[in-house]
Coordinates of C-alpha atoms in Angstrom, one line a residue:
M1 CA 0.0 0.0 0.0
A2 CA 2.9 2.4 0.7
E3 CA 3.9 2.5 -2.9
E4 CA 0.4 3.4 -4.1
N5 CA 0.4 6.1 -1.4
I6 CA 3.6 7.7 -2.6
E7 CA 2.5 7.3 -6.3
A8 CA -0.8 9.1 -5.6
K9 CA 1.0 12.0 -3.8
L10 CA 3.6 12.4 -6.6
K11 CA 1.0 12.3 -9.4
H12 CA -0.9 15.1 -7.6
L13 CA 2.2 17.2 -7.3
L14 CA 3.2 16.6 -11.0
K15 CA -0.3 17.5 -12.1
Q16 CA -0.3 20.6 -9.9
E17 CA 3.0 21.8 -11.3
K18 CA 2.1 20.7 -14.9
I19 CA 5.2 18.5 -15.2
Q20 CA 5.0 15.9 -18.0
L21 CA 7.6 13.2 -17.3
W22 CA 7.3 11.7 -20.8
T23 CA 8.7 14.9 -22.4
P24 CA 12.2 16.5 -22.3
P25 CA 14.1 17.1 -20.2
Y26 CA 12.8 14.2 -18.1
T27 CA 12.7 11.8 -21.1
N28 CA 15.1 12.0 -24.0
D29 CA 14.6 11.0 -27.7
N30 CA 15.5 7.4 -26.9
N31 CA 12.8 7.3 -24.2
E32 CA 15.5 7.1 -21.5
P33 CA 15.3 9.2 -18.3
G34 CA 17.0 12.5 -17.9
Q35 CA 19.1 11.4 -14.9
Q36 CA 19.9 14.8 -13.4
Q37 CA 16.4 16.3 -13.9
M38 CA 14.8 13.2 -12.3
Q39 CA 17.2 13.4 -9.4
D40 CA 16.5 17.1 -8.8
L41 CA 12.8 16.3 -8.9
A42 CA 13.1 13.5 -6.4
E43 CA 15.1 15.7 -4.0
C44 CA 12.4 18.4 -4.3
Y45 CA 9.5 16.1 -3.7
A46 CA 10.9 13.9 -1.0
P47 CA 10.3 16.2 2.0
M48 CA 6.8 17.0 0.6
V49 CA 5.6 13.4 0.6
G50 CA 7.5 12.3 3.7
F51 CA 9.7 9.6 2.1
S52 CA 13.4 9.2 1.3
V53 CA 14.9 10.6 -1.9
S54 CA 15.7 7.1 -3.1
E55 CA 12.1 5.9 -2.6
V56 CA 10.7 8.9 -4.3
G57 CA 13.1 8.7 -7.1
S58 CA 12.2 5.0 -7.7
V59 CA 8.4 5.8 -7.8
L60 CA 9.0 8.8 -10.1
E61 CA 10.9 6.6 -12.5
A62 CA 8.1 4.1 -12.4
I63 CA 5.5 6.8 -13.2
R64 CA 7.7 8.1 -16.0
A65 CA 8.2 4.6 -17.5
Q66 CA 4.5 3.9 -17.2
T67 CA 3.5 7.1 -19.1
V68 CA 6.1 6.4 -21.8
K69 CA 4.9 2.8 -22.1
R70 CA 1.3 4.0 -22.3
G71 CA 2.1 6.5 -25.0
Q72 CA 3.8 3.8 -27.1
G73 CA 1.0 1.4 -26.4
N74 CA -1.7 3.9 -27.6
K75 CA 0.3 4.5 -30.8
T76 CA 0.7 0.8 -31.4
F77 CA -3.0 0.1 -30.7
K78 CA -4.1 2.9 -33.1
E79 CA -1.9 1.5 -35.9
T80 CA -2.2 -2.3 -35.4
C81 CA -5.1 -2.9 -32.9
V82 CA -2.6 -4.6 -30.6
A83 CA -3.5 -3.6 -27.1
T84 CA -1.2 -3.2 -24.1
L85 CA -2.4 -4.7 -20.8
E86 CA -0.9 -3.9 -17.5
L87 CA -0.4 -7.0 -15.4
L88 CA -0.3 -6.9 -11.6
L89 CA 1.6 -10.1 -10.8
P90 CA 1.4 -12.1 -7.5
R91 CA 3.3 -10.6 -4.6
D92 CA 7.0 -11.1 -4.3
G93 CA 8.0 -10.1 -0.8
K94 CA 6.2 -6.8 -0.2
K95 CA 5.8 -5.4 -3.7
V96 CA 3.3 -6.1 -6.4
K97 CA 5.1 -6.4 -9.7
K98 CA 3.9 -4.5 -12.7
N99 CA 4.4 -6.0 -16.1
Y100 CA 2.9 -5.5 -19.5
L101 CA 1.5 -7.8 -22.2
E102 CA 0.7 -7.0 -25.8
T103 CA -2.2 -8.8 -27.4
K104 CA -5.2 -8.4 -29.6
L105 CA -8.5 -8.1 -27.7
D106 CA -10.4 -10.7 -29.8
F107 CA -8.2 -13.5 -28.3
P108 CA -9.8 -15.9 -25.8
V109 CA -8.7 -15.4 -22.1
Q110 CA -7.4 -19.0 -21.9
E111 CA -4.8 -18.2 -24.5
I112 CA -3.6 -15.1 -22.5
M113 CA -3.5 -17.2 -19.3
N114 CA -1.3 -19.8 -21.1
R115 CA 1.1 -17.0 -22.3
I116 CA 1.3 -15.5 -18.8
G117 CA 1.9 -18.9 -17.2
E118 CA 4.7 -19.8 -19.7
K119 CA 6.4 -16.4 -19.4
Y120 CA 6.3 -16.1 -15.6
G121 CA 6.4 -19.7 -14.6
F122 CA 2.9 -19.9 -13.1
E123 CA 1.1 -23.2 -13.2
Y124 CA -2.4 -22.2 -12.3
I125 CA -3.7 -18.6 -12.3
K126 CA -6.9 -16.4 -12.3
L127 CA -7.2 -13.1 -14.1
I128 CA -9.2 -10.3 -12.3
L129 CA -10.5 -7.2 -14.0
N130 CA -12.2 -4.6 -11.7
G131 CA -12.8 -7.2 -9.1
K132 CA -14.4 -9.7 -11.5
T133 CA -12.8 -13.0 -12.5
L134 CA -12.4 -13.3 -16.3
S135 CA -13.9 -16.3 -17.9
A136 CA -11.4 -18.5 -19.7
D137 CA -13.7 -19.5 -22.5
Q138 CA -14.6 -16.0 -23.5
R139 CA -12.7 -13.3 -25.4
L140 CA -11.0 -10.4 -23.8
D141 CA -13.2 -7.7 -25.4
E142 CA -16.4 -9.6 -24.5
Q143 CA -15.5 -9.1 -20.8
G144 CA -14.7 -5.4 -20.9
V145 CA -10.9 -5.6 -21.4
R146 CA -9.6 -2.6 -23.2
N147 CA -6.3 -1.1 -24.2
N148 CA -4.3 -0.2 -21.1
S149 CA -6.6 -2.2 -18.8
K150 CA -5.1 -3.3 -15.5
I151 CA -5.5 -7.0 -14.9
M152 CA -4.6 -8.7 -11.6
V153 CA -3.0 -12.1 -11.8
L154 CA -3.8 -14.4 -8.9
R155 CA -1.9 -17.6 -8.4
V156 CA -4.2 -20.6 -7.5
N157 CA -2.8 -22.6 -4.6
E158 CA -2.7 -26.4 -4.5
E159 CA -5.6 -26.6 -2.0
D160 CA -7.8 -24.8 -4.5
R161 CA -6.6 -27.1 -7.3
K162 CA -7.7 -30.1 -5.3
R163 CA -11.2 -28.7 -5.1
Q164 CA -11.4 -27.6 -8.7
I165 CA -9.2 -29.6 -11.1
T166 CA -9.1 -27.1 -14.1
E167 CA -9.6 -23.4 -14.5
E168 CA -12.3 -24.2 -17.1
E169 CA -14.2 -26.3 -14.5
Q170 CA -13.9 -23.6 -11.9
N171 CA -15.4 -21.0 -14.3
K172 CA -18.1 -23.5 -15.2
N173 CA -18.9 -24.3 -11.6
Q174 CA -19.0 -20.6 -10.8
K175 CA -21.5 -20.0 -13.6
E176 CA -23.5 -23.0 -12.5
S177 CA -23.5 -21.7 -9.0
I178 CA -24.9 -18.3 -10.0
Q179 CA -27.5 -19.9 -12.3
R180 CA -28.6 -22.4 -9.6
T181 CA -28.8 -19.6 -7.0
Q182 CA -30.8 -17.4 -9.4
K183 CA -33.2 -20.2 -10.3
G184 CA -33.7 -21.3 -6.7
F185 CA -34.5 -17.8 -5.5
Q186 CA -36.7 -17.2 -8.6
I187 CA -38.8 -20.2 -7.5
L188 CA -39.0 -18.8 -4.0
S189 CA -39.9 -15.3 -5.3
E190 CA -42.9 -16.7 -7.2
R191 CA -44.3 -18.4 -4.0
D192 CA -46.8 -16.2 -2.2
G193 CA -47.2 -18.2 1.0
S194 CA -50.6 -19.6 0.0
E195 CA -49.4 -23.2 0.5
D196 CA -48.3 -25.0 3.6
P197 CA -44.8 -23.5 4.5
E198 CA -43.8 -26.8 6.2
T199 CA -43.8 -28.6 2.8
T200 CA -43.5 -25.6 0.4
P201 CA -41.1 -23.1 1.9
F202 CA -41.4 -19.5 0.8
L203 CA -39.6 -16.2 1.7
E204 CA -41.3 -13.2 3.3
I205 CA -39.8 -9.7 3.4
A206 CA -40.1 -8.5 7.0
D207 CA -39.1 -5.4 9.0
Q208 CA -36.7 -5.3 11.9
K209 CA -39.4 -6.6 14.2
G210 CA -40.3 -9.5 11.9
N211 CA -43.5 -8.0 10.7
P212 CA -44.2 -8.7 6.9
L213 CA -43.8 -5.8 4.6
Q214 CA -46.4 -5.2 1.8
I215 CA -44.4 -4.7 -1.4
P216 CA -45.6 -4.8 -5.0
H217 CA -45.2 -8.3 -6.5
E218 CA -42.5 -7.5 -9.1
E219 CA -40.5 -5.4 -6.7
K220 CA -40.7 -8.2 -4.1
K221 CA -39.4 -10.7 -6.7
A222 CA -36.4 -8.5 -7.4
L223 CA -35.8 -7.9 -3.7
I224 CA -35.9 -11.7 -2.9
L225 CA -33.4 -12.4 -5.7
A226 CA -31.1 -9.5 -4.6
M227 CA -31.2 -10.7 -0.9
G228 CA -30.7 -14.3 -2.0
F229 CA -27.6 -13.5 -4.0
H230 CA -26.3 -11.4 -1.2
E231 CA -26.8 -14.3 1.3
K232 CA -24.9 -16.6 -1.0
G233 CA -22.1 -14.1 -1.4
R234 CA -21.8 -13.6 2.3
S235 CA -21.7 -17.4 2.8
L236 CA -18.8 -17.6 0.4
L237 CA -17.1 -14.6 2.1
K238 CA -17.0 -16.5 5.3
R239 CA -15.2 -19.3 3.6
K240 CA -12.7 -16.8 2.2
Q241 CA -13.8 -17.6 -1.4
H242 CA -13.5 -13.9 -2.3
D243 CA -13.6 -14.1 -6.1
N244 CA -16.6 -16.3 -6.2
A245 CA -18.3 -14.3 -3.5
L246 CA -17.7 -11.1 -5.5
C247 CA -19.5 -12.6 -8.5
H248 CA -22.6 -13.3 -6.4
L249 CA -22.5 -10.0 -4.7
L250 CA -22.4 -8.1 -8.0
Q251 CA -25.4 -10.2 -9.1
A252 CA -27.2 -9.0 -6.0
D253 CA -26.3 -5.4 -6.8
Q254 CA -27.8 -5.9 -10.2
Q255 CA -31.1 -7.2 -8.8
F256 CA -31.2 -4.4 -6.2
G257 CA -31.1 -2.0 -9.2
L258 CA -34.5 -3.4 -10.3
C259 CA -36.0 -2.3 -6.9
G260 CA -37.5 1.1 -6.5
S261 CA -35.1 3.8 -5.1
A262 CA -37.6 4.5 -2.4
L263 CA -37.4 1.0 -1.1
L264 CA -33.5 1.0 -1.1
T265 CA -33.5 4.0 1.2
K266 CA -35.7 2.3 3.8
V267 CA -33.6 -0.9 4.3
D268 CA -30.0 -1.2 5.2
N269 CA -29.5 -4.4 3.1
Y270 CA -28.3 -2.3 0.1
A271 CA -25.7 -0.5 2.2
V272 CA -24.4 -3.7 3.7
L273 CA -24.0 -5.1 0.2
Q274 CA -21.9 -2.2 -0.9
L275 CA -19.6 -2.7 2.1
D276 CA -19.3 -6.4 1.3
I277 CA -18.3 -5.7 -2.3
V278 CA -15.6 -3.2 -1.3
W279 CA -14.4 -5.6 1.4
C280 CA -13.9 -8.2 -1.4
Y281 CA -12.0 -5.6 -3.4
Q282 CA -9.5 -5.1 -0.6
A283 CA -9.3 -8.9 0.1
L284 CA -8.4 -9.4 -3.6
E285 CA -6.1 -6.4 -3.5
A286 CA -8.0 -5.1 -6.5
L287 CA -6.7 -1.5 -6.0
S288 CA -7.6 -0.8 -9.7
C289 CA -11.2 -0.8 -8.4
L290 CA -10.5 2.4 -6.4
D291 CA -13.0 4.6 -8.1
D292 CA -15.8 2.0 -8.0
G293 CA -15.0 1.4 -4.3
K294 CA -15.3 5.1 -3.5
M295 CA -18.7 5.3 -5.2
R296 CA -20.0 2.2 -3.4
L297 CA -18.9 3.4 0.0
Q298 CA -20.6 6.7 -0.6
K299 CA -23.8 4.8 -1.5
A300 CA -23.5 2.8 1.7
E301 CA -23.0 6.0 3.8
D302 CA -26.0 7.7 2.2
C303 CA -28.2 4.6 2.7
F304 CA -27.3 4.4 6.3
L305 CA -28.1 8.0 6.8
H306 CA -31.6 7.5 5.3
C307 CA -32.2 4.3 7.2
Y308 CA -30.9 5.2 10.6
G309 CA -31.1 9.0 10.7
E310 CA -28.3 11.5 11.1
Q311 CA -27.7 10.7 14.8
Q312 CA -29.1 7.1 14.3
Q313 CA -32.2 8.2 16.1
R314 CA -34.4 6.1 13.9
L315 CA -32.3 3.0 14.7
L316 CA -32.7 3.8 18.4
M317 CA -36.4 4.1 18.1
I318 CA -36.8 0.8 16.2
K319 CA -34.3 -1.4 18.1
G320 CA -33.7 0.5 21.3
S321 CA -29.9 0.5 20.9
R322 CA -27.3 1.0 18.2
G323 CA -24.3 -0.9 19.4
R324 CA -24.8 -3.9 17.1
E325 CA -25.1 -1.8 14.0
E326 CA -21.9 0.2 14.9
V327 CA -19.8 -2.6 13.4
L328 CA -21.1 -1.6 10.0
F329 CA -19.8 1.9 10.6
L330 CA -16.5 0.6 11.8
R331 CA -16.1 -1.3 8.5
L332 CA -17.3 1.7 6.5
Y333 CA -14.8 4.1 8.1
L334 CA -12.0 1.5 7.9
L335 CA -12.5 1.0 4.1
Q336 CA -12.8 4.8 3.7
S337 CA -9.5 5.2 5.5
L338 CA -7.8 2.6 3.3
L339 CA -9.0 4.2 0.1
S340 CA -7.9 7.7 1.4
Y341 CA -4.4 6.3 2.1
I342 CA -4.2 4.7 -1.3
E343 CA -5.1 8.1 -2.9
G344 CA -2.3 9.7 -0.9
N345 CA -4.6 11.6 1.4
D346 CA -2.9 10.8 4.7
S347 CA -4.7 13.3 6.8
Q348 CA -8.1 12.1 5.8
A349 CA -7.0 8.4 6.3
T350 CA -5.7 9.2 9.8
L351 CA -9.0 11.0 10.7
Q352 CA -11.1 8.1 9.6
L353 CA -8.8 5.6 11.3
Q354 CA -9.2 7.5 14.6
K355 CA -12.9 7.0 14.3
V356 CA -12.3 3.3 13.6
E357 CA -10.1 2.8 16.6
S358 CA -12.6 4.5 18.9
L359 CA -15.4 2.2 17.7
Y360 CA -13.1 -0.9 17.8
S361 CA -12.2 -0.2 21.5
R362 CA -16.0 -0.3 22.3
L363 CA -17.0 -3.2 20.0
C364 CA -14.1 -5.6 20.4
P365 CA -15.5 -8.4 22.6
D366 CA -14.1 -8.7 26.1
T367 CA -13.1 -12.3 26.5
D368 CA -13.9 -12.5 30.2
K369 CA -17.4 -11.0 29.8
M370 CA -18.0 -13.3 26.8
T371 CA -17.1 -16.3 28.9
Q372 CA -19.4 -15.2 31.8
L373 CA -22.4 -14.9 29.5
M374 CA -21.6 -18.2 27.7
T375 CA -21.4 -19.8 31.2
L376 CA -25.0 -18.7 31.7
G377 CA -26.0 -20.8 28.6
F378 CA -25.9 -18.1 26.0
S379 CA -24.2 -18.7 22.6
E380 CA -21.0 -17.0 21.5
R381 CA -23.0 -14.9 19.0
E382 CA -25.6 -13.9 21.5
A383 CA -22.9 -12.9 24.0
R384 CA -21.1 -10.8 21.4
L385 CA -24.2 -9.0 20.1
G386 CA -25.6 -8.6 23.6
L387 CA -22.5 -6.9 24.9
R388 CA -22.3 -4.6 21.9
A389 CA -26.0 -3.6 22.3
C390 CA -25.5 -2.8 26.0
Q391 CA -22.1 -1.1 25.9
G392 CA -20.4 -4.0 27.6
D393 CA -22.7 -4.2 30.7
I394 CA -23.0 -7.9 31.5
Q395 CA -26.2 -7.7 33.5
E396 CA -28.0 -5.6 30.9
A397 CA -26.6 -7.9 28.1
A398 CA -28.0 -11.0 29.8
M399 CA -31.4 -9.3 30.1
H400 CA -31.2 -8.1 26.5
I401 CA -30.4 -11.6 25.2
T402 CA -33.3 -13.1 27.2
N403 CA -35.7 -10.5 25.9
R404 CA -34.5 -11.2 22.3
R405 CA -35.1 -14.9 22.8
Q406 CA -38.6 -14.2 24.1
E407 CA -39.4 -12.0 21.1
R408 CA -38.2 -14.7 18.7
E409 CA -40.3 -17.3 20.6
A410 CA -43.4 -15.0 20.5
L411 CA -42.9 -14.5 16.8
K412 CA -42.6 -18.3 16.3
D413 CA -45.8 -18.9 18.3
R414 CA -47.7 -16.3 16.2
E415 CA -46.5 -18.0 13.0
E416 CA -47.5 -21.4 14.3
A417 CA -51.0 -20.1 15.4
K418 CA -51.4 -18.5 12.0
R419 CA -50.5 -21.7 10.2
S420 CA -52.9 -23.8 12.4
K421 CA -55.8 -21.4 11.7
R422 CA -55.0 -21.5 8.0
L423 CA -55.0 -25.3 7.9
E424 CA -58.4 -25.3 9.7
C425 CA -59.8 -22.9 7.1
V426 CA -58.4 -24.9 4.2
A427 CA -60.1 -28.0 5.7
V428 CA -63.4 -26.2 5.8
L429 CA -63.2 -25.2 2.1
T430 CA -62.1 -28.7 1.0
E431 CA -65.1 -30.2 2.7
L432 CA -67.2 -27.9 0.5
G433 CA -65.7 -29.7 -2.6
Y434 CA -62.8 -27.4 -3.5
S435 CA -59.2 -28.7 -4.0
R436 CA -56.6 -27.9 -1.4
T437 CA -54.7 -25.8 -4.0
D438 CA -57.7 -23.6 -4.9
A439 CA -58.8 -23.3 -1.3
S440 CA -55.3 -22.3 -0.1
R441 CA -54.8 -19.6 -2.8
A442 CA -58.3 -18.2 -2.3
L443 CA -57.6 -18.1 1.5
H444 CA -54.3 -16.3 0.9
Q445 CA -55.9 -13.8 -1.4
A446 CA -58.6 -13.2 1.3
E447 CA -55.9 -12.6 3.9
G448 CA -57.2 -15.6 6.0
D449 CA -60.9 -14.7 6.0
V450 CA -62.6 -18.0 5.2
N451 CA -65.9 -16.3 4.2
K452 CA -64.2 -14.0 1.7
A453 CA -62.2 -17.0 0.4
Y454 CA -65.4 -18.9 -0.2
A455 CA -66.9 -15.9 -2.1
I456 CA -63.7 -15.7 -4.2
L457 CA -64.0 -19.4 -5.2
V458 CA -67.7 -19.0 -6.0
D459 CA -67.0 -15.9 -8.2
A460 CA -64.2 -17.7 -9.9
E461 CA -66.5 -20.6 -10.7
T462 CA -64.0 -23.1 -9.5
P463 CA -66.1 -25.6 -7.4
L464 CA -65.9 -29.2 -8.4
V465 CA -69.0 -30.9 -9.9
T466 CA -69.8 -33.9 -7.8
N467 CA -71.8 -37.1 -8.6
N468 CA -74.2 -39.0 -6.3
N469 CA -71.3 -40.9 -4.7
S470 CA -69.7 -37.7 -3.6
E471 CA -66.7 -38.4 -5.9
P472 CA -65.4 -35.6 -8.3
A473 CA -67.0 -36.1 -11.7
V474 CA -64.6 -36.3 -14.7
S475 CA -65.0 -35.1 -18.2
E476 CA -66.2 -37.8 -20.6
E477 CA -64.2 -36.0 -23.3
L478 CA -61.0 -36.5 -21.4
V479 CA -61.9 -40.1 -20.6
Q480 CA -62.4 -40.7 -24.4
Q481 CA -58.9 -39.3 -25.1
L482 CA -57.3 -41.7 -22.6
L483 CA -59.4 -44.6 -24.1
Y484 CA -58.1 -43.6 -27.5
L485 CA -54.5 -43.9 -26.1
G486 CA -55.3 -47.5 -25.1
F487 CA -56.0 -47.2 -21.4
E488 CA -59.0 -48.8 -19.7
R489 CA -62.0 -46.8 -18.6
Q490 CA -61.8 -47.5 -14.8
V491 CA -58.1 -46.5 -14.5
S492 CA -58.6 -43.6 -16.9
E493 CA -61.4 -42.1 -14.7
T494 CA -59.3 -42.8 -11.5
A495 CA -56.2 -41.1 -13.0
L496 CA -58.2 -38.1 -14.0
R497 CA -59.8 -37.8 -10.5
L498 CA -56.4 -38.1 -8.9
T499 CA -55.0 -35.3 -11.0
D500 CA -58.0 -33.0 -10.8
G501 CA -58.8 -33.5 -14.5
D502 CA -55.3 -32.7 -15.8
L503 CA -55.0 -34.8 -18.9
Q504 CA -51.2 -34.5 -19.1
L505 CA -50.7 -35.5 -15.5
A506 CA -53.2 -38.3 -15.8
T507 CA -51.4 -39.7 -18.8
Q508 CA -48.0 -39.5 -17.1
L509 CA -49.5 -41.2 -14.0
L510 CA -50.8 -44.1 -16.1
L511 CA -47.5 -44.5 -18.0
D512 CA -45.4 -44.4 -14.8
N513 CA -47.6 -47.2 -13.3
Q514 CA -47.8 -49.2 -16.6
S515 CA -51.7 -48.7 -16.6
I516 CA -52.0 -50.5 -13.3
L517 CA -53.0 -48.3 -10.3
S518 CA -52.4 -49.8 -6.9
P519 CA -55.2 -50.1 -4.3
N520 CA -53.6 -47.2 -2.4
L521 CA -53.8 -45.0 -5.5
L522 CA -57.4 -46.2 -6.4
S523 CA -58.6 -45.2 -2.9
A524 CA -56.5 -42.0 -2.6
S525 CA -57.8 -38.5 -2.5
P526 CA -56.8 -35.9 -5.1
P527 CA -53.3 -34.7 -4.5
S528 CA -52.8 -32.1 -1.8
S529 CA -50.9 -28.9 -2.1
S530 CA -47.9 -30.3 -0.4
S531 CA -46.5 -31.4 -3.8
E532 CA -47.8 -28.4 -5.7
E533 CA -46.1 -25.2 -6.5
P534 CA -47.4 -22.0 -8.0
S535 CA -46.9 -21.4 -11.6
S536 CA -44.4 -18.7 -12.6
S537 CA -46.3 -18.0 -15.8
S538 CA -49.3 -16.4 -14.0
D539 CA -49.4 -12.7 -14.6
D540 CA -52.0 -12.1 -11.9
P541 CA -52.1 -14.7 -9.2
S542 CA -55.1 -13.0 -7.6
T543 CA -57.4 -13.9 -10.5
S544 CA -56.3 -17.4 -11.5
F545 CA -55.4 -20.7 -10.0
N546 CA -52.8 -22.9 -11.6
R547 CA -52.3 -26.6 -11.9
P548 CA -49.3 -28.3 -10.3
R549 CA -46.1 -28.9 -12.2
T550 CA -45.0 -32.4 -13.1
S551 CA -43.5 -34.5 -10.3
S552 CA -40.0 -34.5 -11.9
K553 CA -40.0 -30.8 -12.2
S554 CA -41.2 -30.4 -8.6
K555 CA -38.4 -32.6 -7.4
E556 CA -35.8 -30.5 -9.3
D557 CA -37.3 -27.3 -7.9
R558 CA -37.3 -28.7 -4.3
E559 CA -33.6 -29.5 -4.7
L560 CA -32.8 -26.0 -5.9
V561 CA -34.8 -24.4 -3.2
N562 CA -33.2 -26.5 -0.4
E563 CA -29.8 -25.8 -1.9
V564 CA -30.2 -22.0 -1.7
L565 CA -32.0 -22.1 1.7
E566 CA -28.8 -23.7 3.2
D567 CA -27.0 -20.4 2.6
I568 CA -29.6 -18.2 4.3
S569 CA -28.6 -17.6 7.9
R570 CA -31.2 -18.7 10.5
H571 CA -30.3 -15.7 12.7
E572 CA -31.6 -12.4 11.6
E573 CA -28.6 -10.5 12.9
D574 CA -25.9 -12.7 11.4
Y575 CA -24.6 -9.8 9.2
L576 CA -23.9 -7.9 12.4
D577 CA -21.9 -10.7 14.1
L578 CA -18.4 -9.7 13.0
T579 CA -15.6 -11.0 15.1
L580 CA -13.5 -8.0 14.0
E581 CA -10.4 -10.2 13.5
E582 CA -9.9 -9.3 9.9
E583 CA -10.6 -5.6 10.7
S584 CA -8.0 -5.7 13.4
E585 CA -5.3 -6.9 11.0
L586 CA -6.2 -4.1 8.5
I587 CA -6.2 -1.5 11.3
A588 CA -2.7 -2.6 12.3
S589 CA -1.4 -2.4 8.7
L590 CA -2.8 1.1 8.1
K591 CA -1.4 2.4 11.4
S592 CA 2.0 1.0 10.5
Y593 CA 1.9 2.7 7.1
L594 CA 0.6 6.0 8.4
S595 CA 3.0 6.2 11.3
R596 CA 5.9 5.6 8.9
G597 CA 4.8 8.5 6.7
S598 CA 4.2 10.9 9.6
T599 CA 7.6 10.1 11.3
R600 CA 9.5 10.8 8.1
T601 CA 7.5 14.0 7.5
I602 CA 8.6 15.2 11.0

């Protein structure tokens, strides 16, 4: 980081004094440096930036060489379409090596990776552009690579290679992970809670107290996808898979963009996402993402301001304390301090770091107090969050944790009571001859009012026609179609009754059972909603009721849903439960760099 700090300061001075290092007397006709002029410049600037003459001279020469190289590269690109890429190679000691590679932009990334591997002796690598991993099977220009682009080269260690044998497989797995995550949360976003949540899970957007929020359907779908990708990204962050995490977090950012701006200012999820993205940048050492990082941190700060209030008064009103959320501000100020230092603004970096250290001293968990609370039967997470919420007071923290447990239990009881009442109402409607699916959806549309639900079903003309034996009547036309296909009348009628008159499902049922239905099936009731899922093709779920999907499709959907649900934290404050270990390391590094600069300035 120190080299970036000096470079930023020197570029500012050069711009201020309108000095162009690529022109005489600093660069001669052979593109070699003017030794005396560069030495004089280093001696002039060294006391201004607080580093030695030799260090300043070295960075000045790097800036000069870079500008000369860029000028030559621009000329070459204009004449031959051969671009010059700046490569940031893996660390060697404490410095990041800068090298250059010339190539046409219509080449596949895999070819460039092979060239880099052969030239620098790397066996397995990843290429990162603006925090995103380049896909090996696509061309450079298809992924935003341009002339003079800065590309970070990351070496893949042996442990990673054991998990993912080839780079192509890794990129394929990453794409599949994103696609499966998106599909899983799309299924969840289509579910409206009209079915039994025990068998058909659905997601509900709730406020800080767990109360459901009424959000327009399309906006709710986008928000569920955004929050789903965010949860997956955070899960990968915990496992230190920063590049894969970044891909999911950027997908979440894209989905948040489909939500209304008014909604984004009311919830802190969007601000937390921006922090997580920039945290990935610093973990990947993607310093070329500086401008994007600054923009995202500003978004996060603005969002926190709208959500919590200027003095966090809204947060105090809603939650009664602000200690738990202060870890978000700690990370915000820490990342702002880092970016200020990289930009060469030491005074601003120091100011922000002071705020960070003040917060850290309050929020870093006291080991003894944590142990005392855990001895009382509280979990490590509960102890950490409780102490932060109560400014380190053990007695208050214990009471706070107990209250939070009671609130969660009360919410759970309300949900259970709501479910029981719903099942009772569904039973009433099914006794009147309606299918469980139609009854459930009508009840959901009527917000639990069974009389209104009955009226909806009557208006929609959905009751089943029954015969004298109280069995659902089936269409003779549909029976004839099954007879035409070679099935017998009895099993055809039974199959149609079991599938609520769905010809396609009845045919599949008969084929799966080789036209022989077991006694269990022959005496079974029509399928319940436990295996049914709402159709994603319905434009207006309030005015139509959809048939279940085929069993194979439902099984695939269940697998996808279960897969993405595994990454959703069961604790609503998981995003606040930072141990601050990583933050502590970054604080120490920044303090070391800043103290070095201030000592030399003195």
